[in-house]
mmCIF file of C-alpha atoms in Angstrom:
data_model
loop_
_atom_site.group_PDB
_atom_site.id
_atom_site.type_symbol
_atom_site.label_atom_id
_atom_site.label_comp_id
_atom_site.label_asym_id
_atom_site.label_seq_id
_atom_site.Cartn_x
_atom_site.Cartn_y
_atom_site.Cartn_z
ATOM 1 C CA UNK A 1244 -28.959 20.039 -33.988
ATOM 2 C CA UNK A 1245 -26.784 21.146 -36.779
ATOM 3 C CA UNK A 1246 -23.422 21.958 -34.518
ATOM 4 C CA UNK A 1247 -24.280 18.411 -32.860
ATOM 5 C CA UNK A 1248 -24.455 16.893 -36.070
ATOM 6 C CA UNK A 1249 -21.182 18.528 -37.693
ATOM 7 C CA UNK A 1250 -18.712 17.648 -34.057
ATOM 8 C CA UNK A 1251 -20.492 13.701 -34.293
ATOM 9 C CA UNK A 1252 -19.164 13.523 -37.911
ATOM 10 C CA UNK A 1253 -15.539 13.285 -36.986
ATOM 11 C CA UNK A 1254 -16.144 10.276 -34.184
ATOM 12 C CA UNK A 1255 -18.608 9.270 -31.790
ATOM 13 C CA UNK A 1256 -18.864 11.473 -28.479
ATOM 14 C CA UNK A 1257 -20.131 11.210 -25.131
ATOM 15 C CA UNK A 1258 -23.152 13.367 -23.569
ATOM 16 C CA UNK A 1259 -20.847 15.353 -21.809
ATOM 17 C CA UNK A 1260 -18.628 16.423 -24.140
ATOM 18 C CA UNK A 1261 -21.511 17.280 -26.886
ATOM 19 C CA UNK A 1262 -22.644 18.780 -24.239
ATOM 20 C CA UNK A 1263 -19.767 21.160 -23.408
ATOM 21 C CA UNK A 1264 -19.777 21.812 -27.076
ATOM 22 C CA UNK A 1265 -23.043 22.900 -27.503
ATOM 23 C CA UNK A 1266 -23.075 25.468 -24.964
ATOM 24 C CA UNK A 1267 -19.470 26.453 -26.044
ATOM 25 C CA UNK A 1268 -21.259 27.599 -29.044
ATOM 26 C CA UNK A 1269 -23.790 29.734 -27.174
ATOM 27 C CA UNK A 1270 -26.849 27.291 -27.841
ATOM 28 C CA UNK A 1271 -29.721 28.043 -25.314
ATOM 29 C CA UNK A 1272 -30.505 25.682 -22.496
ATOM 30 C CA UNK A 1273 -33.876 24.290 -23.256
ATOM 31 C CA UNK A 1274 -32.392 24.170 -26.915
ATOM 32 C CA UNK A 1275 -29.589 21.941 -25.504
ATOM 33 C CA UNK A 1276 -31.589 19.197 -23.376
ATOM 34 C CA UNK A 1277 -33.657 18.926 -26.284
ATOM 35 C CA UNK A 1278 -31.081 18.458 -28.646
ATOM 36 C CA UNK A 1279 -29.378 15.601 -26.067
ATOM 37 C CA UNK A 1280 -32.744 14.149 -25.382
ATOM 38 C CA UNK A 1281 -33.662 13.898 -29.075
ATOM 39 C CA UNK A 1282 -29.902 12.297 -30.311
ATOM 40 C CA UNK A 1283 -30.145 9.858 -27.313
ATOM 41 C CA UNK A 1284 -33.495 8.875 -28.357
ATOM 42 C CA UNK A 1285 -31.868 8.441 -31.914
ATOM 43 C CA UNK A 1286 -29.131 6.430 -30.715
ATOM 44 C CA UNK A 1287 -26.286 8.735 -31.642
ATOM 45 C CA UNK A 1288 -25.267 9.727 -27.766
ATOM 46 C CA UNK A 1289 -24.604 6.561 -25.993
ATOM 47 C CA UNK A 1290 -21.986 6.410 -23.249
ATOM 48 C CA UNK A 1291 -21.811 2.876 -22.909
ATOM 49 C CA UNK A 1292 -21.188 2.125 -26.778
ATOM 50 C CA UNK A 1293 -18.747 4.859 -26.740
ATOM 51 C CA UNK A 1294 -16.849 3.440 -23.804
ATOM 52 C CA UNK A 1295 -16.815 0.063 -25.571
ATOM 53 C CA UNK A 1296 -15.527 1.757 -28.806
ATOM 54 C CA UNK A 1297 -13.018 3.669 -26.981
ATOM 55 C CA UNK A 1298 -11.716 0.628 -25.445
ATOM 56 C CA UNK A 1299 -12.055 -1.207 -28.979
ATOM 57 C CA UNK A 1300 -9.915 1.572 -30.647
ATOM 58 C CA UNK A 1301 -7.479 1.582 -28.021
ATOM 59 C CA UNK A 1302 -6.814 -2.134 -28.020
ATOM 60 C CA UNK A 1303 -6.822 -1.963 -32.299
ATOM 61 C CA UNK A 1304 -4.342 0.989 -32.261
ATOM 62 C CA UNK A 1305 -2.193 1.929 -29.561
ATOM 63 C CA UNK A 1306 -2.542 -0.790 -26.552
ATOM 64 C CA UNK A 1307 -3.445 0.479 -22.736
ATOM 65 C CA UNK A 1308 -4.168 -1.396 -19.674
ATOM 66 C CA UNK A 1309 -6.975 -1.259 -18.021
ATOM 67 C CA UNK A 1310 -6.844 1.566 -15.778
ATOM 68 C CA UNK A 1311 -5.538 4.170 -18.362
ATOM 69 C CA UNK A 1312 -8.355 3.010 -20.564
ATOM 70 C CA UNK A 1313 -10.736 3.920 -17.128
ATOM 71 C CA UNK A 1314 -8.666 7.193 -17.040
ATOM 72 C CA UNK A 1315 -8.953 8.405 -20.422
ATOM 73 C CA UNK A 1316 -13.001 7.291 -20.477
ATOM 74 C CA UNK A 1317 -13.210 9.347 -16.975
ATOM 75 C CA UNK A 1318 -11.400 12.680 -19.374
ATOM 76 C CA UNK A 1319 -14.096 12.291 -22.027
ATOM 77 C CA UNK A 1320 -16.401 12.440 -19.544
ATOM 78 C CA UNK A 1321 -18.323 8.762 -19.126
ATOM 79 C CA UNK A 1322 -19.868 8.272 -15.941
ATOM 80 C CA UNK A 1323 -18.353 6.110 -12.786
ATOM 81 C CA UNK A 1324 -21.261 3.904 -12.953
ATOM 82 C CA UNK A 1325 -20.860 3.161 -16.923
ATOM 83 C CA UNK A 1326 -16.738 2.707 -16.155
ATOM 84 C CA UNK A 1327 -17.605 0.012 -13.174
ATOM 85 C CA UNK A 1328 -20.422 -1.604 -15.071
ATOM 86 C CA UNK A 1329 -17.954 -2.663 -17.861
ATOM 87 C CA UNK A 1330 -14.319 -3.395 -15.570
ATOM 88 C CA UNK A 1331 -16.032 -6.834 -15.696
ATOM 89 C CA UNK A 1332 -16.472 -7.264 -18.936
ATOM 90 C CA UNK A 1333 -15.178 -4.843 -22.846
ATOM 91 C CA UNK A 1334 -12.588 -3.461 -20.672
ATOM 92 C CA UNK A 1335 -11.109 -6.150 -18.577
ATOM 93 C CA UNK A 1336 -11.666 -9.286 -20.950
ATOM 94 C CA UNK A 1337 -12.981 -8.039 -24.293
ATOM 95 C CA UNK A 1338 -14.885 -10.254 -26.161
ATOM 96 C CA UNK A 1339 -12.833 -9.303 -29.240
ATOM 97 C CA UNK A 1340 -10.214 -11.887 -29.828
ATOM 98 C CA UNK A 1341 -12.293 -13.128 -33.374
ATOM 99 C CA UNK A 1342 -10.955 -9.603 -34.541
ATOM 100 C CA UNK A 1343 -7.172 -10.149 -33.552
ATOM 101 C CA UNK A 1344 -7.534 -8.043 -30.745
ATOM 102 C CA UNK A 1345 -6.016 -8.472 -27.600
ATOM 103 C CA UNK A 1346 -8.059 -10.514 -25.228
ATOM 104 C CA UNK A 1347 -6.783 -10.285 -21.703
ATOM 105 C CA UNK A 1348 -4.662 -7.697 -20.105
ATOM 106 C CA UNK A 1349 -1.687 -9.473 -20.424
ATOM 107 C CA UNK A 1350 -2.406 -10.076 -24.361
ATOM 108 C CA UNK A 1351 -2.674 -6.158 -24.029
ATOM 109 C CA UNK A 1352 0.617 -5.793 -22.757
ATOM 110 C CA UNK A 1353 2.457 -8.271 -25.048
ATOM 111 C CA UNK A 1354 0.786 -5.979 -27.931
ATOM 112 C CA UNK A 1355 1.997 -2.633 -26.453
ATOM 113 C CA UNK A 1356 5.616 -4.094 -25.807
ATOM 114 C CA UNK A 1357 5.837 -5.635 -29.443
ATOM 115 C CA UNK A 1358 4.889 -2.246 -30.856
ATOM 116 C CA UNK A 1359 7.103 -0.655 -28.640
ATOM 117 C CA UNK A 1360 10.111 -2.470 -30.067
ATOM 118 C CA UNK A 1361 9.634 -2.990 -33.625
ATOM 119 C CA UNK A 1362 10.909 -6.864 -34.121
ATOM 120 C CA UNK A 1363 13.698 -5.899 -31.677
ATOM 121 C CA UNK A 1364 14.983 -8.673 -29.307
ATOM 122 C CA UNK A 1365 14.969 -7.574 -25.451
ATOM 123 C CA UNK A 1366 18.087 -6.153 -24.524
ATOM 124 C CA UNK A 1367 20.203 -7.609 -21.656
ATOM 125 C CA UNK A 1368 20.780 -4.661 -19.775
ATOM 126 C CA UNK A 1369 18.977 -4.287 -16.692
ATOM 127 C CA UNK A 1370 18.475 -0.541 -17.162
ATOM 128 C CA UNK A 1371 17.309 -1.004 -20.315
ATOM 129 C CA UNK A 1372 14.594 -3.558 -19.021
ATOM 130 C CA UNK A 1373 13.901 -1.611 -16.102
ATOM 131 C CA UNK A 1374 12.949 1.602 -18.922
ATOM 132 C CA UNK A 1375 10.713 -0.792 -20.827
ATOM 133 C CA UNK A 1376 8.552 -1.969 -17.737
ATOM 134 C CA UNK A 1377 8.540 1.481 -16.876
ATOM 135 C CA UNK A 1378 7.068 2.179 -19.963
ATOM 136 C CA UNK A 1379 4.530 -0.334 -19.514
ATOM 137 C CA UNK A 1380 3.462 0.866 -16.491
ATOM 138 C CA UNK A 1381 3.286 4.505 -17.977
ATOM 139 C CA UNK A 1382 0.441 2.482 -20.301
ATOM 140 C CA UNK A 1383 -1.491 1.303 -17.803
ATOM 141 C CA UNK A 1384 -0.411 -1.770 -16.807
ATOM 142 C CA UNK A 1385 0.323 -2.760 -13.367
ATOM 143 C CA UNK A 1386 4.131 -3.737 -12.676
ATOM 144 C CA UNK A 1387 3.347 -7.538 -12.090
ATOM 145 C CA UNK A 1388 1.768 -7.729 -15.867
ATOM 146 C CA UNK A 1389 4.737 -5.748 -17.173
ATOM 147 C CA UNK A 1390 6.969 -8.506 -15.540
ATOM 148 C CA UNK A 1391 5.236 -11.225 -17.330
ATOM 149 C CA UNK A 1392 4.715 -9.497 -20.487
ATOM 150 C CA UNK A 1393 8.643 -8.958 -20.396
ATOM 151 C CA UNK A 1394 9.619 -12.521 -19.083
ATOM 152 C CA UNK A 1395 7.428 -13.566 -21.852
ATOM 153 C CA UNK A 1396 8.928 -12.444 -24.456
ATOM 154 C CA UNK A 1397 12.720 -12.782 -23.198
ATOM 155 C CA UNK A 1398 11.957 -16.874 -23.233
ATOM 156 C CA UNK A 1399 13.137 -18.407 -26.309
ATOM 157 C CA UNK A 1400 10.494 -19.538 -28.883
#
């Protein structure tokens, strides 16, 4: 319970990966169903809330679109059925907006290309453009929302 304690201190973690650590550390077993069992029942391993935080602190910090969001929850180990269950809802169309989050994928991408230049305008060149969709779409987002989020902000204010 200790080890499980100490790696939940630094950010909240899915079953899988306090899991892996657990028996990384050479903890028995029985010892480590218990210990899952037990912080489950105390509300510290959650898979869904972690999923919605995950897509919470990607949205607050560094923008993704939808399906690298999937991706990355997939690496850390959430199951399918937890991933499909929210497409529909935190991760397609958070409920977030009252924060200043992004609230739609395109919102998403608007807030990924702003970061991405820094108060710059859009350049003219066509290679240029082409690198930032591509850039985008290295994010997450599909072409077609990279389009918009680019035609967006090229229109004049």
């Amino acid at each position: 319970m200790e080890i499980a304690a100490r790696y939940l201190g630094a950010r909240p973690r899915t079953r899988w990966e306090l899991e892996r650590r657990l028996r990384r550390a050479g903890v028995e077993e029985p010892t480590v169903e218990r210990t899952l069992e037990r912080l489950a029942t105390l509300g510290f391993v959650d898979d869904r809330a972690f999923a919605r935080w995950w897509a919470e602190q990607r949205d607050r910090h560094a923008p993704r679109g939808r399906r690298m969001v999937e991706a990355e929850l997939r690496q850390h180990g959430v199951p399918r059925e937890i991933i499909e269950e929210l497409r529909g809802s935190e991760i397609a169309e958070p409920a977030l907006d009252h924060h200043g989050l992004p609230a739609t994928e395109d919102d998403r991408a608007l807030a990924a290309l702003d970061r991405h230049l820094r108060g710059r305008p859009i350049p003219d060149d066509r290679r240029a453009v082409e690198r930032i969709g591509m850039y985008l779409v290295r994010r997450g987002f599909d072409p077609e929302t990279a389009r918009r989020a680019i035609r967006t902000r090229r229109e004049p204010a």
